[in-house]
mmCIF file of C-alpha atoms and ligand atoms in Angstrom:
data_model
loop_
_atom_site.group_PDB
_atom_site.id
_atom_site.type_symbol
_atom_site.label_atom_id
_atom_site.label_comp_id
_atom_site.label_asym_id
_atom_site.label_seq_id
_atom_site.Cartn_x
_atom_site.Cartn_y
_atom_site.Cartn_z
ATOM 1 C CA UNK A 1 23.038 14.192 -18.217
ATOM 2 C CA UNK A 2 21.538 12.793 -21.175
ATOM 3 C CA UNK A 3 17.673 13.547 -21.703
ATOM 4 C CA UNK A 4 16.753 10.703 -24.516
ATOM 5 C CA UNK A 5 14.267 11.591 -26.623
ATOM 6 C CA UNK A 6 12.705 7.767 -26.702
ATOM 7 C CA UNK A 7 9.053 9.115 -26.458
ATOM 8 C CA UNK A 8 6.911 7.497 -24.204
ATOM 9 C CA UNK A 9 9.573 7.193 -21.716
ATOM 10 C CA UNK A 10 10.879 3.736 -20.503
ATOM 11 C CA UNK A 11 11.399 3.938 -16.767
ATOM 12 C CA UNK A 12 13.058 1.345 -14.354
ATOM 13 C CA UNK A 13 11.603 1.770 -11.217
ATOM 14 C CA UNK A 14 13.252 0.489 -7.671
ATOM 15 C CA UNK A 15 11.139 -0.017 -4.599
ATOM 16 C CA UNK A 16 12.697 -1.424 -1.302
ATOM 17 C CA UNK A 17 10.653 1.143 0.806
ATOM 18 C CA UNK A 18 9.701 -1.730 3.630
ATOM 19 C CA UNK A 19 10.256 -5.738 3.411
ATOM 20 C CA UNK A 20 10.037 -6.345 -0.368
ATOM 21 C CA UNK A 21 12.692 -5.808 -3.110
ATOM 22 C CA UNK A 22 11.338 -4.913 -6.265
ATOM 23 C CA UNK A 23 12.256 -3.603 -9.433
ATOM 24 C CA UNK A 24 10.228 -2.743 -12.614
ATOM 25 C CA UNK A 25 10.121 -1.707 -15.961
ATOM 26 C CA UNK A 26 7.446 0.647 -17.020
ATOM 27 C CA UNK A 27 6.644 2.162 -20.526
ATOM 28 C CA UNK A 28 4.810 5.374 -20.994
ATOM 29 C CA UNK A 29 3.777 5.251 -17.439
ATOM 30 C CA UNK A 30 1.291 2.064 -17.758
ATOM 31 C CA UNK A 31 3.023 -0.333 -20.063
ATOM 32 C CA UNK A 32 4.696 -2.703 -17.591
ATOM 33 C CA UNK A 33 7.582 -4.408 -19.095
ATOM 34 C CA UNK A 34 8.409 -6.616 -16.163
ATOM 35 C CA UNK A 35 7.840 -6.606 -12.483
ATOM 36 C CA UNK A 36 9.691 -8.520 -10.186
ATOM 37 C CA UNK A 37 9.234 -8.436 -6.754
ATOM 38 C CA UNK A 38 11.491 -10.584 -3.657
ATOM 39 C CA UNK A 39 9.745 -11.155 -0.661
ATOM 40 C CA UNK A 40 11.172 -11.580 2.624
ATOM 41 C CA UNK A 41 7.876 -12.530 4.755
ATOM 42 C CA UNK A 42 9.984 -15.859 5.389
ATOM 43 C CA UNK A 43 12.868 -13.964 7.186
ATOM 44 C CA UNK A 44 10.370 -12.084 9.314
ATOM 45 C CA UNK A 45 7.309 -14.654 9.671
ATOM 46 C CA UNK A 46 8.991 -15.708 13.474
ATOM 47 C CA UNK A 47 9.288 -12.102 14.458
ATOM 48 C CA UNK A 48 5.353 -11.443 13.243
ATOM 49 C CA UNK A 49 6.545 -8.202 12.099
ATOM 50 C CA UNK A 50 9.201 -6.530 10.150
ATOM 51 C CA UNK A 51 12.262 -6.161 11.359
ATOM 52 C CA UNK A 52 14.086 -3.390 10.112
ATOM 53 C CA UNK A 53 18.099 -4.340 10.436
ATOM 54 C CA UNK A 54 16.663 -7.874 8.676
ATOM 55 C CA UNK A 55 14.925 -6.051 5.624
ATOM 56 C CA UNK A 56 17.922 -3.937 5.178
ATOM 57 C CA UNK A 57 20.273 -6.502 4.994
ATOM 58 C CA UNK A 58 18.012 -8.451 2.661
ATOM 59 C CA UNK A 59 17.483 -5.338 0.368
ATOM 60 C CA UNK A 60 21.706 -5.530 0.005
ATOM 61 C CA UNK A 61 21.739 -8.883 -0.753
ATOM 62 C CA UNK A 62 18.748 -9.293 -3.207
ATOM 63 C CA UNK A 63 18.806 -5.490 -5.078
ATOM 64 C CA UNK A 64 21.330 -5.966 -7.980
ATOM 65 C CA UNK A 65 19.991 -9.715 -8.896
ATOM 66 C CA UNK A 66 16.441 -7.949 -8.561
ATOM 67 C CA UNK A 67 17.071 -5.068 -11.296
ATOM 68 C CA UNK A 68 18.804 -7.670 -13.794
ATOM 69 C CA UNK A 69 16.354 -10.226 -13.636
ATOM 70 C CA UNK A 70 14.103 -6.818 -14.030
ATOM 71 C CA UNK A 71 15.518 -6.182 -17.158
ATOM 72 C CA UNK A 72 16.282 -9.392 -18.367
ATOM 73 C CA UNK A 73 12.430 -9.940 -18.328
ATOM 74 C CA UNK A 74 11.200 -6.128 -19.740
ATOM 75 C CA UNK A 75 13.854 -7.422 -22.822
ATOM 76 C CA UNK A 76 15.413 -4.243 -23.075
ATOM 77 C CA UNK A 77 19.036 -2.774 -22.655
ATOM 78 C CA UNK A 78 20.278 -0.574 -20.198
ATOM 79 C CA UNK A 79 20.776 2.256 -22.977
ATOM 80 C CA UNK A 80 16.889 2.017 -24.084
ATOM 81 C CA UNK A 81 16.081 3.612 -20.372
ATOM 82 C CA UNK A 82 14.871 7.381 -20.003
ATOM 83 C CA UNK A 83 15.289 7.369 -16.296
ATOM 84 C CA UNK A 84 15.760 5.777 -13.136
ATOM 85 C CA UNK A 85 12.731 6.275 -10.619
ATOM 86 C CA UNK A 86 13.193 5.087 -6.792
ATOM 87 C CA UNK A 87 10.517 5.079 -4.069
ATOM 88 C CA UNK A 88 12.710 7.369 -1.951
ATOM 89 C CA UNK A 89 10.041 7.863 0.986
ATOM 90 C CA UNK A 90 8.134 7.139 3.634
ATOM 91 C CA UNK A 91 9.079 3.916 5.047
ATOM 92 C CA UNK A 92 12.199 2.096 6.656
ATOM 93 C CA UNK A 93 15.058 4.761 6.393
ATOM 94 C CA UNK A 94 17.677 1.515 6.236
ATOM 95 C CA UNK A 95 15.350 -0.260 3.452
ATOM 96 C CA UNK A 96 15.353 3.187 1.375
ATOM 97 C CA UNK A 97 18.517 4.021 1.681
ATOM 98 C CA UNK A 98 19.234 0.608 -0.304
ATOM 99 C CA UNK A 99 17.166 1.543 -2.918
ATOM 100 C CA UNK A 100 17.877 5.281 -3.334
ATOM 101 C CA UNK A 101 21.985 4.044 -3.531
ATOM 102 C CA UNK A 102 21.041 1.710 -6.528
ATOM 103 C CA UNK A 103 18.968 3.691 -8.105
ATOM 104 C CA UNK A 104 21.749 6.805 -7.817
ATOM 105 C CA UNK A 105 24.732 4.662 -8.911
ATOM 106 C CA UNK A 106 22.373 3.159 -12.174
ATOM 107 C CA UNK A 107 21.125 6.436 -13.135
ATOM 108 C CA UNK A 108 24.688 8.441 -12.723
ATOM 109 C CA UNK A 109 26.579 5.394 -14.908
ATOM 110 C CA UNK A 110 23.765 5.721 -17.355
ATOM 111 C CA UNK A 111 23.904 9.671 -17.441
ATOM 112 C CA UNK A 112 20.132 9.300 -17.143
ATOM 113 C CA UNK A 113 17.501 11.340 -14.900
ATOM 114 C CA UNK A 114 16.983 10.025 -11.859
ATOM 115 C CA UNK A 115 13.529 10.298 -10.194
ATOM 116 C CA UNK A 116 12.566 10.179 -6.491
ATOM 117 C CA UNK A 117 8.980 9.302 -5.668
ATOM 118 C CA UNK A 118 6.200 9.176 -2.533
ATOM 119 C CA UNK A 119 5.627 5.181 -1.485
ATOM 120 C CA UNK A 120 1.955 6.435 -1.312
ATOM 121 C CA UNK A 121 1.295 8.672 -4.231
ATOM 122 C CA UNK A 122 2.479 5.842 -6.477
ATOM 123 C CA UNK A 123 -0.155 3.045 -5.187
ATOM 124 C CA UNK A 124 -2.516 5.399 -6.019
ATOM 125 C CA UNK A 125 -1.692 5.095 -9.632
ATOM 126 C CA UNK A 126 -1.195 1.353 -9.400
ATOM 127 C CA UNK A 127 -4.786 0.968 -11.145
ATOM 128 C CA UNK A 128 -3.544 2.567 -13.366
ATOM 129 C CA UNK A 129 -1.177 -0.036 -14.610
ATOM 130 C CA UNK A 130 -1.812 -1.904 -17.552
ATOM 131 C CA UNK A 131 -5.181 0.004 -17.607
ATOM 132 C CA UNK A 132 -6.708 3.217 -19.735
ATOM 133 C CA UNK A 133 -6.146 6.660 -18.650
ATOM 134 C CA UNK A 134 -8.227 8.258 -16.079
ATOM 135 C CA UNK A 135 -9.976 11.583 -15.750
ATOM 136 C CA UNK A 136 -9.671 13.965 -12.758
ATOM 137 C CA UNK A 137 -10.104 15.341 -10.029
ATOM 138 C CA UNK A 138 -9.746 12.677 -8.496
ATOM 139 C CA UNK A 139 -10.234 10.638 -4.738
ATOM 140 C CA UNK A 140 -7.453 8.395 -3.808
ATOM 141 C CA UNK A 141 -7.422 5.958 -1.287
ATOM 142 C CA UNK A 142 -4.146 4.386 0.093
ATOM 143 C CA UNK A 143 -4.639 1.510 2.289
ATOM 144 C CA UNK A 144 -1.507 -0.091 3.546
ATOM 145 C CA UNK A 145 0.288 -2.165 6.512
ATOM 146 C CA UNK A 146 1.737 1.045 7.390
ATOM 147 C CA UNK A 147 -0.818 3.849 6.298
ATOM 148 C CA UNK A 148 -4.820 4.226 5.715
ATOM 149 C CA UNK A 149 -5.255 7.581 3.990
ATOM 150 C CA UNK A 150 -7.219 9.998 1.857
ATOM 151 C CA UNK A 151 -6.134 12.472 -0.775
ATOM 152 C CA UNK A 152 -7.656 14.633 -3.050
ATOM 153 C CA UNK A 153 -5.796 14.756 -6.677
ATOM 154 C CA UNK A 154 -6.532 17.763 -8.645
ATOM 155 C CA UNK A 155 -4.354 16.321 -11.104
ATOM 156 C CA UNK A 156 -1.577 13.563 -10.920
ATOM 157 C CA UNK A 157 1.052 15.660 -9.554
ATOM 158 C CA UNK A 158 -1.067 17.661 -7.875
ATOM 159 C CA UNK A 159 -2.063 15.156 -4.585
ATOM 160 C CA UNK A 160 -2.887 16.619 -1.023
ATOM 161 C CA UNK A 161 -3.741 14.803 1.894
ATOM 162 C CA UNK A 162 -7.086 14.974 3.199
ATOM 163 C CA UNK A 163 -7.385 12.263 6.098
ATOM 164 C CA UNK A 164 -5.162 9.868 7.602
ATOM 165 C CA UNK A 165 -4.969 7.467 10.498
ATOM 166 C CA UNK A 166 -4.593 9.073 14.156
ATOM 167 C CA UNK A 167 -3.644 5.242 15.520
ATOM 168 C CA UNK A 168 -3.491 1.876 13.474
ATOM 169 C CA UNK A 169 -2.820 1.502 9.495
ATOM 170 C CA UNK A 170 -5.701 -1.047 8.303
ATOM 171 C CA UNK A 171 -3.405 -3.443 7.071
ATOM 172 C CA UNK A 172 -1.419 -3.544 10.834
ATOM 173 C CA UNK A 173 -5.148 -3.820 12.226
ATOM 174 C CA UNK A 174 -5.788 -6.962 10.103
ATOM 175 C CA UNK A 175 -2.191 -8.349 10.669
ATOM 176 C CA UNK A 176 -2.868 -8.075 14.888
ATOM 177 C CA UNK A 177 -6.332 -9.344 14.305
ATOM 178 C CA UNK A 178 -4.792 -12.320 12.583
ATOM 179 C CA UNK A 179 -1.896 -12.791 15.563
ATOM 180 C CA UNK A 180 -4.979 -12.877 18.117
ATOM 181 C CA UNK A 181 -6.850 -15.256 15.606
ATOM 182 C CA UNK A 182 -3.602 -17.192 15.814
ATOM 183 C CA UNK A 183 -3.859 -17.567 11.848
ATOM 184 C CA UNK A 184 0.211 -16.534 11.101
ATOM 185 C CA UNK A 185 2.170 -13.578 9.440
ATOM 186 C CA UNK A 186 1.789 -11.801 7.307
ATOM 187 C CA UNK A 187 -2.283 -12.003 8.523
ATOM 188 C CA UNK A 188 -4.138 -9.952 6.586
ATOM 189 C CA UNK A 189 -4.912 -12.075 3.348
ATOM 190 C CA UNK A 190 -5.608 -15.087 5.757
ATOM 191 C CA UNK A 191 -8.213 -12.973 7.773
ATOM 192 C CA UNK A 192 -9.752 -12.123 4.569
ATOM 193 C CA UNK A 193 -10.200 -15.752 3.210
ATOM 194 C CA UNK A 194 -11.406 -16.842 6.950
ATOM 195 C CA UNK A 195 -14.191 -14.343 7.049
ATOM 196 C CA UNK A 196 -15.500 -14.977 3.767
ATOM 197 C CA UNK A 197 -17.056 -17.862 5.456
ATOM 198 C CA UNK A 198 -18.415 -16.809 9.007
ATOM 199 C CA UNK A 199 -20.991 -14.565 10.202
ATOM 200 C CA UNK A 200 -20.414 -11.108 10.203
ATOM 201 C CA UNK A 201 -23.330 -10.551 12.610
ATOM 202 C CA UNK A 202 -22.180 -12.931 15.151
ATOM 203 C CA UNK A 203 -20.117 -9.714 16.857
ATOM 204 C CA UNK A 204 -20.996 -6.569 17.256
ATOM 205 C CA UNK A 205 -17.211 -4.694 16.731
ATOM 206 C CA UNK A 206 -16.831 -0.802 17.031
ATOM 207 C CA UNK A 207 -16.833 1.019 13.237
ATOM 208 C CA UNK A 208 -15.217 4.404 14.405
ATOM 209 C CA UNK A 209 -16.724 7.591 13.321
ATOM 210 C CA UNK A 210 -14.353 10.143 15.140
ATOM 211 C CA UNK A 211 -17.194 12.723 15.067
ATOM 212 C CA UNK A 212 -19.415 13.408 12.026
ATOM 213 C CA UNK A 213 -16.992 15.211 9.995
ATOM 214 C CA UNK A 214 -13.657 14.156 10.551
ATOM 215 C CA UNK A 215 -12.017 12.226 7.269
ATOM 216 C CA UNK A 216 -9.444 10.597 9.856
ATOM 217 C CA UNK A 217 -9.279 6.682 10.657
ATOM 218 C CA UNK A 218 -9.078 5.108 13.744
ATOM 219 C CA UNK A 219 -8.437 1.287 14.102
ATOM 220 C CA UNK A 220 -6.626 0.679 17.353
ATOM 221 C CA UNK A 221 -10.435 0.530 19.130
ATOM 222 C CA UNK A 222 -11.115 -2.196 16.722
ATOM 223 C CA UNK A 223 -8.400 -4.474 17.560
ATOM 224 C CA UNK A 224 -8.509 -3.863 21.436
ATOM 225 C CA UNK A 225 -12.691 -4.856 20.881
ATOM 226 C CA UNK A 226 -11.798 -7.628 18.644
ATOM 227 C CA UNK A 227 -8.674 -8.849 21.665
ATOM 228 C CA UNK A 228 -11.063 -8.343 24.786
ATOM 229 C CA UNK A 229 -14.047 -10.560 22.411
ATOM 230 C CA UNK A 230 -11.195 -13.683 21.731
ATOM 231 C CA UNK A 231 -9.689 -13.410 25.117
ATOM 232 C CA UNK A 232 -11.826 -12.119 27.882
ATOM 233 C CA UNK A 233 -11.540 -8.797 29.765
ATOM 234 C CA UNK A 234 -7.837 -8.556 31.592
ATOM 235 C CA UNK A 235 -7.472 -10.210 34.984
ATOM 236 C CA UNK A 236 -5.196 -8.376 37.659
ATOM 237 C CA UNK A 237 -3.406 -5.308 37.516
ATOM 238 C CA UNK A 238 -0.416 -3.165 35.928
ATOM 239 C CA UNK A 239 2.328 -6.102 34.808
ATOM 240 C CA UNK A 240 0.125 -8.567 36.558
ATOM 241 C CA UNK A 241 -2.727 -8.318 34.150
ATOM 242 C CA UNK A 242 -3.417 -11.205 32.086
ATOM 243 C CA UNK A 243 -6.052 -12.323 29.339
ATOM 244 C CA UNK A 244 -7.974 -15.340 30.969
ATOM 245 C CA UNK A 245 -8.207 -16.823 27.006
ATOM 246 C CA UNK A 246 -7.170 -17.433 23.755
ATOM 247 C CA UNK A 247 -7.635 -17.732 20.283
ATOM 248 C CA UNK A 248 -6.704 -21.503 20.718
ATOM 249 C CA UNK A 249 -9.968 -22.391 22.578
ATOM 250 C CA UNK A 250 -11.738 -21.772 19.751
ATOM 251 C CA UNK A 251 -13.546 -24.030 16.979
ATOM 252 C CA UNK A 252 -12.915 -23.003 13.287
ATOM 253 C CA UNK A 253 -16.779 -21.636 13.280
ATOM 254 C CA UNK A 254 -16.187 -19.292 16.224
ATOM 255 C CA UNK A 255 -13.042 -18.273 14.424
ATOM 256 C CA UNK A 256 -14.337 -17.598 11.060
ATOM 257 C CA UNK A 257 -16.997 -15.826 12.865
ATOM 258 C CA UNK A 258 -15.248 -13.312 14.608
ATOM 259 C CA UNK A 259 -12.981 -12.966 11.359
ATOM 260 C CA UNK A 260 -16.322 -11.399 9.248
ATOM 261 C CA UNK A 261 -16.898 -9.099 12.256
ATOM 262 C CA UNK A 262 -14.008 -7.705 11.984
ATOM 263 C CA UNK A 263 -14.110 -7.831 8.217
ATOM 264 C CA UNK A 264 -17.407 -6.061 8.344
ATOM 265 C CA UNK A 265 -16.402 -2.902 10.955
ATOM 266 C CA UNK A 266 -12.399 -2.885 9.207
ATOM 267 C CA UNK A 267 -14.248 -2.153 5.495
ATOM 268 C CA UNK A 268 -17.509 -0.376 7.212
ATOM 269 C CA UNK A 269 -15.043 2.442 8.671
ATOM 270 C CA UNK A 270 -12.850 2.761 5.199
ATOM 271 C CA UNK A 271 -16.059 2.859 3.124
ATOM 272 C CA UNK A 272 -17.825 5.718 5.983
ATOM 273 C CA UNK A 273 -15.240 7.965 5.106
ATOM 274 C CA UNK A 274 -15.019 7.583 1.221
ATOM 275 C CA UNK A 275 -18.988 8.812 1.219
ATOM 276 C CA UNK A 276 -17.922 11.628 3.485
ATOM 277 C CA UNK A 277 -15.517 12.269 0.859
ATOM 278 C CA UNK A 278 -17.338 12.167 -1.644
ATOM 279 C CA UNK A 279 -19.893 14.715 -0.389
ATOM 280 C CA UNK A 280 -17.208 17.301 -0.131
ATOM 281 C CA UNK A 281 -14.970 16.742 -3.024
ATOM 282 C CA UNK A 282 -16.977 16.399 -6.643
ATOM 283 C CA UNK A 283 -14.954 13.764 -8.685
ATOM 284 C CA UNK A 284 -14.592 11.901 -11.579
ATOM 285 C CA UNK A 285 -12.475 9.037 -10.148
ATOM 286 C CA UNK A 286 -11.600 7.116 -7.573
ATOM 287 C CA UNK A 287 -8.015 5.972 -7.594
ATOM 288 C CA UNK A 288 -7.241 3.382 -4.883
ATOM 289 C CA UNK A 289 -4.184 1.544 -3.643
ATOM 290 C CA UNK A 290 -2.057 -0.314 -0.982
ATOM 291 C CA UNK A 291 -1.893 -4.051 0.406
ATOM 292 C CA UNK A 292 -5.434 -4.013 1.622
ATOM 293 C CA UNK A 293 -7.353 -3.252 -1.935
ATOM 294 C CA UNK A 294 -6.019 -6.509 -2.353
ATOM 295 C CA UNK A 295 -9.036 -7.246 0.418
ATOM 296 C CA UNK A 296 -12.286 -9.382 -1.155
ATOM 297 C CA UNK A 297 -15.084 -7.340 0.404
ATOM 298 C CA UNK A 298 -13.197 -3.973 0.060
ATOM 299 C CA UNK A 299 -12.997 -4.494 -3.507
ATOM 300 C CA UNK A 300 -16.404 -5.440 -3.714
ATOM 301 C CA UNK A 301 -17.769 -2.507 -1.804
ATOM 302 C CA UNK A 302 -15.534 0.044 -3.592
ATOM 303 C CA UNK A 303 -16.710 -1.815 -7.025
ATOM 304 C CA UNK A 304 -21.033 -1.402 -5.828
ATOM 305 C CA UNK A 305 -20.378 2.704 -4.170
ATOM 306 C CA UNK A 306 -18.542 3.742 -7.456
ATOM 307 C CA UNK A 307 -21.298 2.003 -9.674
ATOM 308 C CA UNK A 308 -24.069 3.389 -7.277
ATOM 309 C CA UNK A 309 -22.645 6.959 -8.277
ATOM 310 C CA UNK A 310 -21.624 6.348 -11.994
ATOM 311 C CA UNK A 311 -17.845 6.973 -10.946
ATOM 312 C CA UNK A 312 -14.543 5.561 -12.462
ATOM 313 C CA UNK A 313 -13.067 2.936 -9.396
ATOM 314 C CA UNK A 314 -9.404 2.026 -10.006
ATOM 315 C CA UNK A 315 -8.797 -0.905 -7.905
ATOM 316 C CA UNK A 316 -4.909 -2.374 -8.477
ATOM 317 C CA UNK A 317 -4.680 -5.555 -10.374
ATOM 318 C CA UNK A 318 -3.751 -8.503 -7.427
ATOM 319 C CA UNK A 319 -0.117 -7.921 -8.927
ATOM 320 C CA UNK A 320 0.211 -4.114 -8.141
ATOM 321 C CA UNK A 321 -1.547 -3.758 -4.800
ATOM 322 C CA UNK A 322 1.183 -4.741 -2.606
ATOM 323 C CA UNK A 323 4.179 -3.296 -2.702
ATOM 324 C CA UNK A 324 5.986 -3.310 -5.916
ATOM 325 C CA UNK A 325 8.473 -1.100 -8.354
ATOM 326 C CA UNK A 326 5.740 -0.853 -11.427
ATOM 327 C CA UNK A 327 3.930 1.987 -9.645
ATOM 328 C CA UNK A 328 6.680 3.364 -8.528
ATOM 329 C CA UNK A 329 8.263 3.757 -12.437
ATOM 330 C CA UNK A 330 4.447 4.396 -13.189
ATOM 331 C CA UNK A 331 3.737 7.251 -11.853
ATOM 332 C CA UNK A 332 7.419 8.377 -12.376
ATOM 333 C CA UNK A 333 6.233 8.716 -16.278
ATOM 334 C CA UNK A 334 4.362 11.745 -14.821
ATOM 335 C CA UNK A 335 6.672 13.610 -12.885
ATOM 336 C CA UNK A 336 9.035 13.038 -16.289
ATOM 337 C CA UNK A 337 6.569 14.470 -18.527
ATOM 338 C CA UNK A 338 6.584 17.706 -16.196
ATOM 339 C CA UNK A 339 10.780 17.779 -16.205
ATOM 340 C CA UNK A 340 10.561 17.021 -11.959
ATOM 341 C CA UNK A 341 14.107 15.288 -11.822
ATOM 342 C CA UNK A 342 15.836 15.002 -8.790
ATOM 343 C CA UNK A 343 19.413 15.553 -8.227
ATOM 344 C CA UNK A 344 22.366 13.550 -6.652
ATOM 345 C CA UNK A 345 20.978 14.927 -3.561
ATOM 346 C CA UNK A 346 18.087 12.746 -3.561
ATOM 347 C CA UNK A 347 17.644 11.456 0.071
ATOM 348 C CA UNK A 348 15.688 9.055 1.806
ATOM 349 C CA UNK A 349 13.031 10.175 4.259
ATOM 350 C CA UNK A 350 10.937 7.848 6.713
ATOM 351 C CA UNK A 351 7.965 10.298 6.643
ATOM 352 C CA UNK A 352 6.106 11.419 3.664
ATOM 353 C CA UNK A 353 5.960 14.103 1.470
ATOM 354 C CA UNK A 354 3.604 17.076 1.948
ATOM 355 C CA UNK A 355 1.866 17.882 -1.069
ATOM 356 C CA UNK A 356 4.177 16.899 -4.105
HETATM 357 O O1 KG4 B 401 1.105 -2.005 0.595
HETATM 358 P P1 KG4 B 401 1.704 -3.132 1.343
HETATM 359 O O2 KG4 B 401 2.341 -4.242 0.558
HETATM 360 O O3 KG4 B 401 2.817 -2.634 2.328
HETATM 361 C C1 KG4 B 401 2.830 -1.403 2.911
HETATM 362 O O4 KG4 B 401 3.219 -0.404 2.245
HETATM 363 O O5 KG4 B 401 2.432 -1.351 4.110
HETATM 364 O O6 KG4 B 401 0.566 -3.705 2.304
HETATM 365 C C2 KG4 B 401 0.738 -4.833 3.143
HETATM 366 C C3 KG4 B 401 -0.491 -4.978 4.034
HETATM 367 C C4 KG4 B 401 -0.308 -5.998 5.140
HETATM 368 O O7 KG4 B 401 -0.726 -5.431 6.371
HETATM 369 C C5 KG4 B 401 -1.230 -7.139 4.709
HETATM 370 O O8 KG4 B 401 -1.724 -7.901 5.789
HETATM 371 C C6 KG4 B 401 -2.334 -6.387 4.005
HETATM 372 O O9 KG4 B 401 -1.635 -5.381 3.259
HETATM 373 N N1 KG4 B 401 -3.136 -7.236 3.109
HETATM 374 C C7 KG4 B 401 -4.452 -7.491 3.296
HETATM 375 C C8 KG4 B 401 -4.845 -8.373 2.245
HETATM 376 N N2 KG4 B 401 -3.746 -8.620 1.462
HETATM 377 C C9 KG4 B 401 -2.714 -7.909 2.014
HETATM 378 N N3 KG4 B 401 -5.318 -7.054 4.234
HETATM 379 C C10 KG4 B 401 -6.593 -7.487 4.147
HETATM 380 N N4 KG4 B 401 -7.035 -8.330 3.187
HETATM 381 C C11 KG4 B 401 -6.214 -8.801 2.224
HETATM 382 N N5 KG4 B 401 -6.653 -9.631 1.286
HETATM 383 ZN ZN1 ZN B 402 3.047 0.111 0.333
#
């Protein structure tokens, strides 16, 4: 294997952990090169969901085209790159296993490193991304379609998990909010632009607590409030049970209104457990990431608490808060600068890693 000594280290990263494509080229961990990302919400907008034998089969198809446009863009040559980095877990063991192969077969022609990195630890470094350094400890905040979680980073490649979700990601919360809204896939963007202009009083929905210490999320109460609100309390019994309503009865007031409830409670339970956080763990940062920072009166909220407390906020640029490979090459730089390769063994895992 050859280690180059090109120093700060140019990485192409490969992401195809769920139902993007993505590939990226990252300098010294925050210069991004190029970043192109292939979406597939029109293959799975009629199935309101991913489907995983679709994404994989996409991944296939659009992977190689993805890395060379990749590179094409970053205007460098195959034999300028330190190593190959791959998002090698958790998510959608077919989708991985797309990206890991790539990655493998790149990184063993080149005789280059190759490096195998946590989905979630790299959107926490996502603000990171064309950005200044940051200091630690720090807080990190992933909030996703799949995951809603909280970590405490001692340093970057030191990252342990401190609360999850026991039911619903955010992000799948907002999506089913969206199907009983009737407002289309993928829902949680819409939602957001919908309740910017209702009434967030107009409904009181459920902000769960799960005690008065836990640093867990809970969003599945939420959604069922939010579905019994739109469509009435069930009718009948077992497989007979219907909803007497739906979102189609509606005007676009009532709509927007329950939107901003929902908006309100969704951001009100995220933000309840940063401050609990925050009282434990004394930090310097706040590092956040994931399809839902992407979310107007998150950001906003996030932007006022960390001001509030004279704190560094990292909240991804629009570009890196969905999925995408810059993060993943990003935070690659760091496990480089610490000599964590991985080997030709490098496998794909649905779940994620504990610790580092
Ligand atoms: O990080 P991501 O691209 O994929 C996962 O790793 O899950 O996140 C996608 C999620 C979707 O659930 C999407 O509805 C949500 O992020 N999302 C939003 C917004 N933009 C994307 N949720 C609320 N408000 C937004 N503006
Ligand atoms: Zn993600």
């Amino acid at each position: 294997m050859v280690l180059r000594a090109s120093h700060p280290p140019v990485i192409l990263g490969i992401e195809s952990s769920c139902d993007e494509t993505a590939a990226a080229v990252v300098r010294g961990g925050h210069h991004v090169l190029s970043n192109v990302i292939a979406t597939q919400h029109d293959l799975h907008e009629r199935y309101a969901g991913v489907v995983p034998e679709i994404a994989s089969r996409a991944h296939i198809e659009r992977i190689t085209p993805v890395i060379r446009q990749a590179m094409e863009r970053a205007d460098v040559s195959y034999g300028d790159l330190t190593a190959v980095a791959v998002g090698n877990r958790p998510g959608l063991i077919g989708s991985l296993l797309v990206g890991v192969s790539a990655a493998k077969a790149l990184a063993w022609s080149l005789g280059i490193p190759i490096i195998g990195v946590d989905h979630l630890h790299a959107h926490l470094f996502a603000g990171l991304l064309d950005e200044e350094p940051v200091e630690f400890p720090a807080l990190g905040l992933v909030v996703s379609g799949g995951h809603t979680s909280l970590y405490i980073l001692r340093s970057p490649l030191d990252v342990r998990l401190i609360g999850h979700t026991i039911d619903d990601a955010i992000g799948e919360a907002y999506d089913k909010a969206a199907t009983i809204l009737q407002l289309g896939y993928p829902g949680g963007p819409r939602l957001d632009k919908l309740a910017q202009l209702g009434n967030e009083d107009a409904h009181d929905l459920p902000v769960s607590m799960l005690g008065k210490t836990s640093l867990d999320f809970s969003f599945s109460g939420l959604k069922t409030s939010l579905l019994y609100a739109v469509c009435g309390q069930p009718v009948g019994r077992g497989s007979d049970a219907a909803l007497p309503r739906d979102a189609s009865m509606l005007t676009d007031v009532e709509k927007s209104d329950f939107a901003a409830s929902f908006q309100r409670a969704a951001v009100s339970a995220i933000l309840l457990k940063v401050r609990r956080a925050l009282k434990t763990y004394k930090v310097k940062t706040l590092l956040t990431g994931g399809g839902v920072t992407a979310n107007s009166r998150l950001r906003k909220e996030l932007t006022d608490l960390a001001k509030a407390r004279g704190m560094d906020v990292r909240l991804p640029r629009m570009a890196y808060c969905l999925d995408n490979a810059a993060m993943i090459a990003g935070y690659a730089a760091w496990k480089y600068e610490a000599g964590r390769f991985d080997d030709w063994s490098l496998a794909a895992s649905p779940r994620a890693a504990i610790g580092v």
